[in-house]
Amino acid sequence: MSRDLPNPGWGPLSALPGNPLMWVLILSEMLVFTAFFALYAAQRALNPALFNASQQQLDPVLGGINTLVLLTSGLCVAFAVEARSAQQLRRSRQWLGAAMLLGLVFCALKSIEYADKFAAGLTPETNVFFGFYYGLTAFHFAHVVFGLALLGLVSWRTSTENVETAAAFWHMVDLIWILLYPLIYLLR
């Protein structure tokens, strides 16, 4: 029975697709983000007026567009996994390319947003909210950049395990943004 698992011998990670070490990384990154989210929530509880006023200076529409872009990129990655599993190597690479293109669009939109905030004089030192805004979104941005490099690598080395491994990381990036977007932009 354990021979039917993708990664026998890895205990609870045995049934997960891709390389189990990626799942260890994903779990550790989720713990780091959870700690940051808890610190954000604690600081928000201490000064809700400052957080609400600062939050009003963000563009939730641009953040929403970026959410759609990133989730669509995640869908492309899922299609890449499906295509690779069906031995459609070329199609898998096309879906990975589409995912990377959308990931670059996410980065471009986030860069525009950062430039707009800096032009308005809103920096990480403006107040605690903007410290969290830049810290959390820049940390996520770094994960997007790493994910893009990973997707590029597996576009070249397109084994099923590699594509599944990169997809797992990319979906973690999606999940973090799905939590980060409402936390920073919407929840009052």
Short mmCIF file of N, CA and C in Angstrom, two decimals:
data_model
loop_
_atom_site.label_atom_id
_atom_site.label_comp_id
_atom_site.label_asym_id
_atom_site.label_seq_id
_atom_site.Cartn_x
_atom_site.Cartn_y
_atom_site.Cartn_z
N MET A 1 0.82 -1.19 0.00
CA MET A 1 0.00 0.00 0.00
C MET A 1 0.86 1.26 0.00
N SER A 2 1.93 1.30 0.81
CA SER A 2 2.79 2.48 0.85
C SER A 2 3.53 2.68 -0.47
N ARG A 3 3.64 1.61 -1.28
CA ARG A 3 4.30 1.76 -2.58
C ARG A 3 3.44 2.57 -3.54
N ASP A 4 2.14 2.68 -3.25
CA ASP A 4 1.25 3.46 -4.11
C ASP A 4 1.38 4.95 -3.84
N LEU A 5 2.04 5.32 -2.77
CA LEU A 5 2.19 6.73 -2.42
C LEU A 5 3.31 7.35 -3.25
N PRO A 6 3.18 8.64 -3.57
CA PRO A 6 4.23 9.29 -4.37
C PRO A 6 5.59 9.32 -3.68
N ASN A 7 5.60 9.43 -2.34
CA ASN A 7 6.85 9.56 -1.60
C ASN A 7 6.87 8.64 -0.38
N PRO A 8 6.94 7.31 -0.58
CA PRO A 8 6.92 6.40 0.56
C PRO A 8 8.10 6.67 1.50
N GLY A 9 7.83 6.52 2.79
CA GLY A 9 8.89 6.70 3.77
C GLY A 9 8.96 8.10 4.34
N TRP A 10 8.09 8.99 3.93
CA TRP A 10 8.11 10.37 4.41
C TRP A 10 7.00 10.64 5.42
N GLY A 11 6.42 9.61 5.98
CA GLY A 11 5.39 9.79 7.00
C GLY A 11 4.21 10.56 6.46
N PRO A 12 3.78 11.61 7.17
CA PRO A 12 2.60 12.35 6.74
C PRO A 12 2.78 13.05 5.38
N LEU A 13 4.02 13.22 4.95
CA LEU A 13 4.29 13.86 3.66
C LEU A 13 4.27 12.87 2.50
N SER A 14 4.12 11.60 2.79
CA SER A 14 4.22 10.56 1.78
C SER A 14 3.19 10.70 0.66
N ALA A 15 2.01 11.17 0.98
CA ALA A 15 0.93 11.23 -0.01
C ALA A 15 0.92 12.53 -0.82
N LEU A 16 1.78 13.46 -0.47
CA LEU A 16 1.78 14.75 -1.15
C LEU A 16 2.54 14.67 -2.47
N PRO A 17 2.07 15.40 -3.48
CA PRO A 17 2.77 15.38 -4.78
C PRO A 17 4.06 16.19 -4.72
N GLY A 18 4.96 15.90 -5.63
CA GLY A 18 6.22 16.64 -5.70
C GLY A 18 7.21 16.16 -4.66
N ASN A 19 8.26 16.93 -4.50
CA ASN A 19 9.34 16.59 -3.58
C ASN A 19 8.93 16.93 -2.15
N PRO A 20 9.05 15.99 -1.22
CA PRO A 20 8.66 16.25 0.17
C PRO A 20 9.42 17.41 0.81
N LEU A 21 10.66 17.65 0.40
CA LEU A 21 11.41 18.76 0.98
C LEU A 21 10.76 20.11 0.66
N MET A 22 10.09 20.19 -0.49
CA MET A 22 9.37 21.42 -0.80
C MET A 22 8.24 21.62 0.20
N TRP A 23 7.61 20.54 0.61
CA TRP A 23 6.52 20.66 1.59
C TRP A 23 7.05 21.09 2.95
N VAL A 24 8.24 20.68 3.29
CA VAL A 24 8.87 21.15 4.53
C VAL A 24 9.10 22.65 4.43
N LEU A 25 9.61 23.10 3.30
CA LEU A 25 9.80 24.54 3.08
C LEU A 25 8.47 25.29 3.15
N ILE A 26 7.46 24.77 2.49
CA ILE A 26 6.14 25.42 2.47
C ILE A 26 5.58 25.52 3.89
N LEU A 27 5.67 24.46 4.66
CA LEU A 27 5.16 24.50 6.03
C LEU A 27 5.92 25.52 6.87
N SER A 28 7.23 25.58 6.70
CA SER A 28 8.01 26.54 7.47
C SER A 28 7.68 27.97 7.05
N GLU A 29 7.49 28.20 5.77
CA GLU A 29 7.13 29.54 5.30
C GLU A 29 5.73 29.94 5.79
N MET A 30 4.82 28.98 5.83
CA MET A 30 3.48 29.27 6.35
C MET A 30 3.54 29.66 7.82
N LEU A 31 4.42 29.02 8.58
CA LEU A 31 4.59 29.38 9.99
C LEU A 31 5.14 30.80 10.13
N VAL A 32 6.09 31.16 9.29
CA VAL A 32 6.65 32.51 9.34
C VAL A 32 5.57 33.54 9.02
N PHE A 33 4.82 33.31 7.95
CA PHE A 33 3.74 34.24 7.60
C PHE A 33 2.69 34.30 8.71
N THR A 34 2.37 33.17 9.31
CA THR A 34 1.40 33.16 10.41
C THR A 34 1.87 34.03 11.56
N ALA A 35 3.14 33.96 11.88
CA ALA A 35 3.70 34.80 12.95
C ALA A 35 3.58 36.28 12.58
N PHE A 36 3.90 36.62 11.33
CA PHE A 36 3.77 38.01 10.89
C PHE A 36 2.32 38.47 10.93
N PHE A 37 1.39 37.61 10.51
CA PHE A 37 -0.03 37.95 10.55
C PHE A 37 -0.50 38.18 11.99
N ALA A 38 -0.01 37.36 12.92
CA ALA A 38 -0.38 37.52 14.32
C ALA A 38 0.17 38.84 14.88
N LEU A 39 1.41 39.18 14.52
CA LEU A 39 1.98 40.47 14.96
C LEU A 39 1.17 41.64 14.37
N TYR A 40 0.80 41.52 13.12
CA TYR A 40 -0.01 42.55 12.48
C TYR A 40 -1.33 42.72 13.23
N ALA A 41 -2.00 41.60 13.52
CA ALA A 41 -3.29 41.65 14.21
C ALA A 41 -3.15 42.28 15.60
N ALA A 42 -2.09 41.94 16.29
CA ALA A 42 -1.86 42.52 17.63
C ALA A 42 -1.64 44.02 17.54
N GLN A 43 -0.83 44.46 16.58
CA GLN A 43 -0.58 45.89 16.42
C GLN A 43 -1.84 46.63 15.98
N ARG A 44 -2.62 46.00 15.13
CA ARG A 44 -3.88 46.60 14.69
C ARG A 44 -4.84 46.78 15.87
N ALA A 45 -4.89 45.78 16.75
CA ALA A 45 -5.76 45.86 17.92
C ALA A 45 -5.34 46.99 18.86
N LEU A 46 -4.04 47.28 18.89
CA LEU A 46 -3.54 48.36 19.75
C LEU A 46 -3.83 49.75 19.19
N ASN A 47 -3.93 49.85 17.86
CA ASN A 47 -4.13 51.17 17.25
C ASN A 47 -5.04 51.08 16.02
N PRO A 48 -6.31 50.74 16.21
CA PRO A 48 -7.20 50.57 15.05
C PRO A 48 -7.42 51.84 14.24
N ALA A 49 -7.43 53.00 14.88
CA ALA A 49 -7.66 54.26 14.15
C ALA A 49 -6.52 54.52 13.16
N LEU A 50 -5.30 54.33 13.60
CA LEU A 50 -4.15 54.53 12.72
C LEU A 50 -4.19 53.54 11.55
N PHE A 51 -4.48 52.28 11.85
CA PHE A 51 -4.52 51.26 10.80
C PHE A 51 -5.63 51.55 9.80
N ASN A 52 -6.81 51.94 10.28
CA ASN A 52 -7.92 52.25 9.38
C ASN A 52 -7.61 53.45 8.50
N ALA A 53 -7.06 54.51 9.09
CA ALA A 53 -6.72 55.71 8.32
C ALA A 53 -5.63 55.40 7.28
N SER A 54 -4.65 54.62 7.67
CA SER A 54 -3.56 54.27 6.75
C SER A 54 -4.07 53.37 5.63
N GLN A 55 -4.92 52.44 5.99
CA GLN A 55 -5.48 51.50 5.02
C GLN A 55 -6.27 52.24 3.93
N GLN A 56 -6.87 53.36 4.29
CA GLN A 56 -7.64 54.16 3.33
C GLN A 56 -6.74 54.69 2.20
N GLN A 57 -5.45 54.72 2.42
CA GLN A 57 -4.52 55.24 1.42
C GLN A 57 -4.05 54.17 0.43
N LEU A 58 -4.52 52.95 0.61
CA LEU A 58 -4.19 51.88 -0.33
C LEU A 58 -5.26 51.81 -1.41
N ASP A 59 -4.91 51.16 -2.50
CA ASP A 59 -5.84 50.99 -3.62
C ASP A 59 -6.34 49.55 -3.64
N PRO A 60 -7.53 49.30 -3.05
CA PRO A 60 -8.02 47.92 -3.00
C PRO A 60 -8.37 47.37 -4.38
N VAL A 61 -8.67 48.24 -5.33
CA VAL A 61 -8.98 47.76 -6.69
C VAL A 61 -7.72 47.20 -7.34
N LEU A 62 -6.62 47.92 -7.23
CA LEU A 62 -5.36 47.42 -7.79
C LEU A 62 -4.95 46.13 -7.08
N GLY A 63 -5.12 46.08 -5.77
CA GLY A 63 -4.83 44.85 -5.03
C GLY A 63 -5.75 43.71 -5.48
N GLY A 64 -7.00 44.03 -5.78
CA GLY A 64 -7.94 43.02 -6.27
C GLY A 64 -7.57 42.52 -7.64
N ILE A 65 -7.15 43.43 -8.51
CA ILE A 65 -6.69 43.03 -9.85
C ILE A 65 -5.48 42.11 -9.71
N ASN A 66 -4.58 42.46 -8.83
CA ASN A 66 -3.41 41.62 -8.61
C ASN A 66 -3.80 40.25 -8.06
N THR A 67 -4.85 40.21 -7.26
CA THR A 67 -5.35 38.93 -6.75
C THR A 67 -5.83 38.06 -7.91
N LEU A 68 -6.61 38.64 -8.81
CA LEU A 68 -7.09 37.90 -9.98
C LEU A 68 -5.94 37.42 -10.86
N VAL A 69 -4.95 38.29 -11.04
CA VAL A 69 -3.78 37.92 -11.86
C VAL A 69 -3.05 36.74 -11.24
N LEU A 70 -2.82 36.80 -9.94
CA LEU A 70 -2.06 35.73 -9.28
C LEU A 70 -2.86 34.43 -9.24
N LEU A 71 -4.16 34.51 -8.98
CA LEU A 71 -4.97 33.29 -8.97
C LEU A 71 -5.08 32.67 -10.36
N THR A 72 -5.15 33.50 -11.39
CA THR A 72 -5.17 32.98 -12.76
C THR A 72 -3.85 32.31 -13.08
N SER A 73 -2.77 32.87 -12.59
CA SER A 73 -1.46 32.25 -12.75
C SER A 73 -1.43 30.88 -12.07
N GLY A 74 -2.03 30.78 -10.89
CA GLY A 74 -2.11 29.51 -10.19
C GLY A 74 -2.92 28.48 -10.98
N LEU A 75 -3.97 28.94 -11.63
CA LEU A 75 -4.76 28.05 -12.48
C LEU A 75 -3.93 27.53 -13.65
N CYS A 76 -3.12 28.41 -14.24
CA CYS A 76 -2.23 27.99 -15.33
C CYS A 76 -1.24 26.93 -14.85
N VAL A 77 -0.74 27.09 -13.64
CA VAL A 77 0.18 26.09 -13.08
C VAL A 77 -0.54 24.75 -12.88
N ALA A 78 -1.78 24.81 -12.42
CA ALA A 78 -2.56 23.57 -12.27
C ALA A 78 -2.74 22.88 -13.62
N PHE A 79 -3.00 23.67 -14.65
CA PHE A 79 -3.13 23.10 -16.00
C PHE A 79 -1.80 22.52 -16.47
N ALA A 80 -0.69 23.15 -16.08
CA ALA A 80 0.63 22.63 -16.44
C ALA A 80 0.87 21.26 -15.80
N VAL A 81 0.47 21.12 -14.56
CA VAL A 81 0.60 19.82 -13.88
C VAL A 81 -0.25 18.77 -14.59
N GLU A 82 -1.47 19.14 -14.89
CA GLU A 82 -2.37 18.21 -15.58
C GLU A 82 -1.81 17.79 -16.95
N ALA A 83 -1.29 18.77 -17.69
CA ALA A 83 -0.72 18.47 -19.01
C ALA A 83 0.50 17.57 -18.88
N ARG A 84 1.35 17.84 -17.90
CA ARG A 84 2.56 17.02 -17.72
C ARG A 84 2.18 15.60 -17.32
N SER A 85 1.17 15.47 -16.48
CA SER A 85 0.71 14.14 -16.07
C SER A 85 0.16 13.36 -17.25
N ALA A 86 -0.37 14.08 -18.25
CA ALA A 86 -0.91 13.44 -19.46
C ALA A 86 0.18 13.30 -20.54
N GLN A 87 1.44 13.50 -20.15
CA GLN A 87 2.58 13.39 -21.06
C GLN A 87 2.56 14.43 -22.18
N GLN A 88 1.92 15.55 -21.96
CA GLN A 88 1.87 16.65 -22.94
C GLN A 88 2.92 17.69 -22.54
N LEU A 89 4.16 17.39 -22.82
CA LEU A 89 5.29 18.21 -22.39
C LEU A 89 5.20 19.63 -22.93
N ARG A 90 4.94 19.76 -24.22
CA ARG A 90 4.87 21.09 -24.83
C ARG A 90 3.74 21.92 -24.21
N ARG A 91 2.58 21.31 -24.03
CA ARG A 91 1.44 22.00 -23.44
C ARG A 91 1.75 22.41 -21.99
N SER A 92 2.43 21.54 -21.26
CA SER A 92 2.81 21.86 -19.89
C SER A 92 3.72 23.09 -19.87
N ARG A 93 4.68 23.13 -20.76
CA ARG A 93 5.58 24.28 -20.82
C ARG A 93 4.83 25.55 -21.22
N GLN A 94 3.85 25.44 -22.08
CA GLN A 94 3.05 26.61 -22.45
C GLN A 94 2.29 27.15 -21.25
N TRP A 95 1.70 26.25 -20.47
CA TRP A 95 0.97 26.68 -19.27
C TRP A 95 1.92 27.30 -18.25
N LEU A 96 3.11 26.72 -18.12
CA LEU A 96 4.10 27.31 -17.21
C LEU A 96 4.51 28.70 -17.69
N GLY A 97 4.67 28.86 -19.00
CA GLY A 97 5.00 30.17 -19.55
C GLY A 97 3.90 31.19 -19.28
N ALA A 98 2.65 30.78 -19.43
CA ALA A 98 1.53 31.68 -19.14
C ALA A 98 1.52 32.05 -17.65
N ALA A 99 1.80 31.08 -16.80
CA ALA A 99 1.85 31.35 -15.36
C ALA A 99 2.96 32.35 -15.03
N MET A 100 4.11 32.17 -15.66
CA MET A 100 5.23 33.09 -15.41
C MET A 100 4.90 34.49 -15.92
N LEU A 101 4.28 34.58 -17.08
CA LEU A 101 3.90 35.89 -17.61
C LEU A 101 2.96 36.60 -16.64
N LEU A 102 1.97 35.89 -16.13
CA LEU A 102 1.05 36.49 -15.17
C LEU A 102 1.77 36.83 -13.86
N GLY A 103 2.71 36.02 -13.45
CA GLY A 103 3.52 36.34 -12.27
C GLY A 103 4.30 37.63 -12.47
N LEU A 104 4.81 37.84 -13.68
CA LEU A 104 5.51 39.10 -13.98
C LEU A 104 4.55 40.28 -13.98
N VAL A 105 3.32 40.06 -14.45
CA VAL A 105 2.30 41.12 -14.40
C VAL A 105 2.03 41.48 -12.93
N PHE A 106 1.92 40.48 -12.07
CA PHE A 106 1.74 40.73 -10.64
C PHE A 106 2.87 41.61 -10.12
N CYS A 107 4.10 41.26 -10.46
CA CYS A 107 5.26 42.03 -10.00
C CYS A 107 5.24 43.46 -10.53
N ALA A 108 4.86 43.63 -11.78
CA ALA A 108 4.79 44.97 -12.37
C ALA A 108 3.74 45.82 -11.67
N LEU A 109 2.56 45.24 -11.43
CA LEU A 109 1.51 45.99 -10.74
C LEU A 109 1.91 46.34 -9.32
N LYS A 110 2.56 45.41 -8.64
CA LYS A 110 3.01 45.68 -7.27
C LYS A 110 4.07 46.77 -7.27
N SER A 111 4.96 46.76 -8.26
CA SER A 111 5.99 47.80 -8.37
C SER A 111 5.37 49.17 -8.62
N ILE A 112 4.34 49.20 -9.46
CA ILE A 112 3.62 50.46 -9.70
C ILE A 112 2.99 50.96 -8.40
N GLU A 113 2.40 50.04 -7.66
CA GLU A 113 1.78 50.42 -6.39
C GLU A 113 2.83 50.95 -5.42
N TYR A 114 3.97 50.28 -5.32
CA TYR A 114 5.04 50.76 -4.44
C TYR A 114 5.50 52.15 -4.88
N ALA A 115 5.70 52.35 -6.16
CA ALA A 115 6.15 53.65 -6.66
C ALA A 115 5.14 54.74 -6.33
N ASP A 116 3.87 54.43 -6.47
CA ASP A 116 2.81 55.38 -6.15
C ASP A 116 2.84 55.76 -4.67
N LYS A 117 3.02 54.77 -3.81
CA LYS A 117 3.06 55.03 -2.36
C LYS A 117 4.30 55.85 -1.99
N PHE A 118 5.43 55.51 -2.57
CA PHE A 118 6.65 56.27 -2.28
C PHE A 118 6.52 57.71 -2.78
N ALA A 119 5.91 57.89 -3.96
CA ALA A 119 5.70 59.24 -4.50
C ALA A 119 4.79 60.07 -3.59
N ALA A 120 3.88 59.41 -2.91
CA ALA A 120 2.98 60.09 -1.98
C ALA A 120 3.63 60.29 -0.60
N GLY A 121 4.88 59.87 -0.47
CA GLY A 121 5.60 60.03 0.79
C GLY A 121 5.29 58.95 1.81
N LEU A 122 4.69 57.87 1.38
CA LEU A 122 4.34 56.77 2.28
C LEU A 122 5.42 55.70 2.19
N THR A 123 6.24 55.63 3.20
CA THR A 123 7.37 54.70 3.24
C THR A 123 7.17 53.73 4.41
N PRO A 124 8.05 52.76 4.53
CA PRO A 124 7.94 51.85 5.69
C PRO A 124 8.07 52.58 7.03
N GLU A 125 8.68 53.76 7.02
CA GLU A 125 8.86 54.51 8.26
C GLU A 125 7.73 55.49 8.55
N THR A 126 6.73 55.56 7.66
CA THR A 126 5.62 56.48 7.87
C THR A 126 4.91 56.18 9.18
N ASN A 127 4.55 54.94 9.40
CA ASN A 127 3.92 54.50 10.66
C ASN A 127 3.98 52.98 10.70
N VAL A 128 3.46 52.42 11.77
CA VAL A 128 3.54 50.96 11.95
C VAL A 128 2.74 50.22 10.87
N PHE A 129 1.60 50.78 10.45
CA PHE A 129 0.83 50.13 9.39
C PHE A 129 1.66 50.00 8.13
N PHE A 130 2.28 51.10 7.69
CA PHE A 130 3.05 51.03 6.45
C PHE A 130 4.32 50.19 6.62
N GLY A 131 4.83 50.09 7.83
CA GLY A 131 5.92 49.16 8.08
C GLY A 131 5.47 47.73 7.80
N PHE A 132 4.28 47.38 8.29
CA PHE A 132 3.73 46.06 8.01
C PHE A 132 3.36 45.90 6.54
N TYR A 133 2.75 46.93 5.97
CA TYR A 133 2.34 46.86 4.56
C TYR A 133 3.55 46.52 3.68
N TYR A 134 4.61 47.30 3.82
CA TYR A 134 5.80 47.04 3.00
C TYR A 134 6.48 45.74 3.39
N GLY A 135 6.59 45.48 4.67
CA GLY A 135 7.26 44.26 5.11
C GLY A 135 6.56 43.00 4.63
N LEU A 136 5.26 42.93 4.85
CA LEU A 136 4.52 41.73 4.45
C LEU A 136 4.43 41.59 2.93
N THR A 137 4.12 42.68 2.23
CA THR A 137 3.98 42.56 0.78
C THR A 137 5.34 42.36 0.09
N ALA A 138 6.39 42.95 0.64
CA ALA A 138 7.72 42.73 0.05
C ALA A 138 8.20 41.29 0.30
N PHE A 139 7.89 40.76 1.48
CA PHE A 139 8.25 39.37 1.76
C PHE A 139 7.49 38.44 0.81
N HIS A 140 6.22 38.74 0.58
CA HIS A 140 5.44 37.96 -0.39
C HIS A 140 6.03 38.14 -1.79
N PHE A 141 6.38 39.38 -2.16
CA PHE A 141 6.96 39.68 -3.47
C PHE A 141 8.22 38.83 -3.68
N ALA A 142 9.04 38.71 -2.66
CA ALA A 142 10.25 37.89 -2.76
C ALA A 142 9.90 36.43 -3.04
N HIS A 143 8.81 35.96 -2.45
CA HIS A 143 8.35 34.60 -2.72
C HIS A 143 7.84 34.46 -4.15
N VAL A 144 7.22 35.50 -4.68
CA VAL A 144 6.78 35.47 -6.08
C VAL A 144 8.00 35.37 -6.99
N VAL A 145 9.02 36.17 -6.71
CA VAL A 145 10.23 36.14 -7.53
C VAL A 145 10.90 34.77 -7.46
N PHE A 146 11.00 34.20 -6.26
CA PHE A 146 11.56 32.85 -6.13
C PHE A 146 10.69 31.85 -6.90
N GLY A 147 9.38 31.98 -6.78
CA GLY A 147 8.47 31.09 -7.49
C GLY A 147 8.62 31.19 -8.99
N LEU A 148 8.83 32.42 -9.50
CA LEU A 148 9.06 32.61 -10.94
C LEU A 148 10.33 31.89 -11.38
N ALA A 149 11.38 32.00 -10.57
CA ALA A 149 12.63 31.30 -10.89
C ALA A 149 12.41 29.78 -10.89
N LEU A 150 11.64 29.31 -9.93
CA LEU A 150 11.33 27.88 -9.84
C LEU A 150 10.52 27.42 -11.06
N LEU A 151 9.52 28.20 -11.45
CA LEU A 151 8.72 27.86 -12.63
C LEU A 151 9.59 27.86 -13.88
N GLY A 152 10.51 28.82 -13.98
CA GLY A 152 11.43 28.86 -15.11
C GLY A 152 12.31 27.62 -15.15
N LEU A 153 12.80 27.22 -14.00
CA LEU A 153 13.65 26.03 -13.92
C LEU A 153 12.89 24.78 -14.33
N VAL A 154 11.66 24.62 -13.85
CA VAL A 154 10.92 23.41 -14.20
C VAL A 154 10.36 23.47 -15.62
N SER A 155 10.33 24.65 -16.22
CA SER A 155 9.98 24.72 -17.65
C SER A 155 11.09 24.09 -18.48
N TRP A 156 12.29 24.15 -17.97
CA TRP A 156 13.44 23.57 -18.64
C TRP A 156 13.58 22.09 -18.28
N ARG A 157 13.42 21.76 -17.01
CA ARG A 157 13.53 20.38 -16.52
C ARG A 157 12.13 19.90 -16.14
N THR A 158 11.34 19.59 -17.16
CA THR A 158 9.90 19.38 -16.99
C THR A 158 9.53 17.93 -16.70
N SER A 159 9.99 17.42 -15.57
CA SER A 159 9.50 16.10 -15.14
C SER A 159 8.21 16.32 -14.35
N THR A 160 7.43 15.28 -14.20
CA THR A 160 6.19 15.39 -13.44
C THR A 160 6.47 15.83 -12.01
N GLU A 161 7.48 15.22 -11.38
CA GLU A 161 7.81 15.59 -10.00
C GLU A 161 8.22 17.06 -9.90
N ASN A 162 9.03 17.53 -10.85
CA ASN A 162 9.47 18.92 -10.81
C ASN A 162 8.30 19.88 -10.95
N VAL A 163 7.41 19.59 -11.89
CA VAL A 163 6.26 20.48 -12.10
C VAL A 163 5.35 20.47 -10.87
N GLU A 164 5.13 19.30 -10.29
CA GLU A 164 4.31 19.22 -9.08
C GLU A 164 4.96 19.97 -7.91
N THR A 165 6.27 19.87 -7.82
CA THR A 165 6.99 20.55 -6.74
C THR A 165 6.87 22.06 -6.88
N ALA A 166 7.10 22.57 -8.08
CA ALA A 166 6.98 24.02 -8.32
C ALA A 166 5.54 24.47 -8.13
N ALA A 167 4.59 23.66 -8.56
CA ALA A 167 3.18 24.00 -8.41
C ALA A 167 2.81 24.13 -6.93
N ALA A 168 3.32 23.24 -6.11
CA ALA A 168 3.03 23.31 -4.67
C ALA A 168 3.51 24.64 -4.10
N PHE A 169 4.72 25.06 -4.47
CA PHE A 169 5.23 26.34 -3.98
C PHE A 169 4.39 27.49 -4.50
N TRP A 170 4.05 27.45 -5.80
CA TRP A 170 3.30 28.55 -6.41
C TRP A 170 1.92 28.67 -5.77
N HIS A 171 1.30 27.55 -5.45
CA HIS A 171 -0.01 27.60 -4.79
C HIS A 171 0.11 28.14 -3.37
N MET A 172 1.24 27.90 -2.71
CA MET A 172 1.47 28.52 -1.40
C MET A 172 1.54 30.03 -1.55
N VAL A 173 2.20 30.50 -2.61
CA VAL A 173 2.28 31.94 -2.88
C VAL A 173 0.87 32.50 -3.08
N ASP A 174 0.03 31.78 -3.82
CA ASP A 174 -1.38 32.18 -4.00
C ASP A 174 -2.09 32.26 -2.66
N LEU A 175 -1.95 31.22 -1.86
CA LEU A 175 -2.64 31.16 -0.57
C LEU A 175 -2.24 32.33 0.32
N ILE A 176 -0.96 32.61 0.38
CA ILE A 176 -0.49 33.72 1.22
C ILE A 176 -1.14 35.03 0.75
N TRP A 177 -1.18 35.25 -0.57
CA TRP A 177 -1.78 36.48 -1.07
C TRP A 177 -3.29 36.53 -0.76
N ILE A 178 -3.97 35.39 -0.86
CA ILE A 178 -5.40 35.35 -0.56
C ILE A 178 -5.65 35.76 0.89
N LEU A 179 -4.73 35.47 1.78
CA LEU A 179 -4.83 35.89 3.18
C LEU A 179 -4.36 37.33 3.36
N LEU A 180 -3.29 37.68 2.66
CA LEU A 180 -2.67 38.99 2.82
C LEU A 180 -3.53 40.12 2.24
N TYR A 181 -4.12 39.90 1.09
CA TYR A 181 -4.91 40.95 0.44
C TYR A 181 -6.05 41.47 1.33
N PRO A 182 -6.93 40.62 1.83
CA PRO A 182 -7.99 41.18 2.67
C PRO A 182 -7.45 41.74 3.99
N LEU A 183 -6.44 41.10 4.55
CA LEU A 183 -5.88 41.56 5.83
C LEU A 183 -5.34 42.99 5.71
N ILE A 184 -4.60 43.26 4.66
CA ILE A 184 -3.96 44.57 4.50
C ILE A 184 -4.91 45.58 3.85
N TYR A 185 -5.64 45.17 2.84
CA TYR A 185 -6.40 46.11 2.02
C TYR A 185 -7.87 46.29 2.43
N LEU A 186 -8.51 45.26 2.99
CA LEU A 186 -9.97 45.29 3.12
C LEU A 186 -10.50 45.29 4.55
N LEU A 187 -9.97 44.43 5.41
CA LEU A 187 -10.55 44.25 6.74
C LEU A 187 -10.35 45.50 7.60
N ARG A 188 -11.45 45.93 8.17
CA ARG A 188 -11.41 47.13 9.02
C ARG A 188 -11.86 46.75 10.41
#
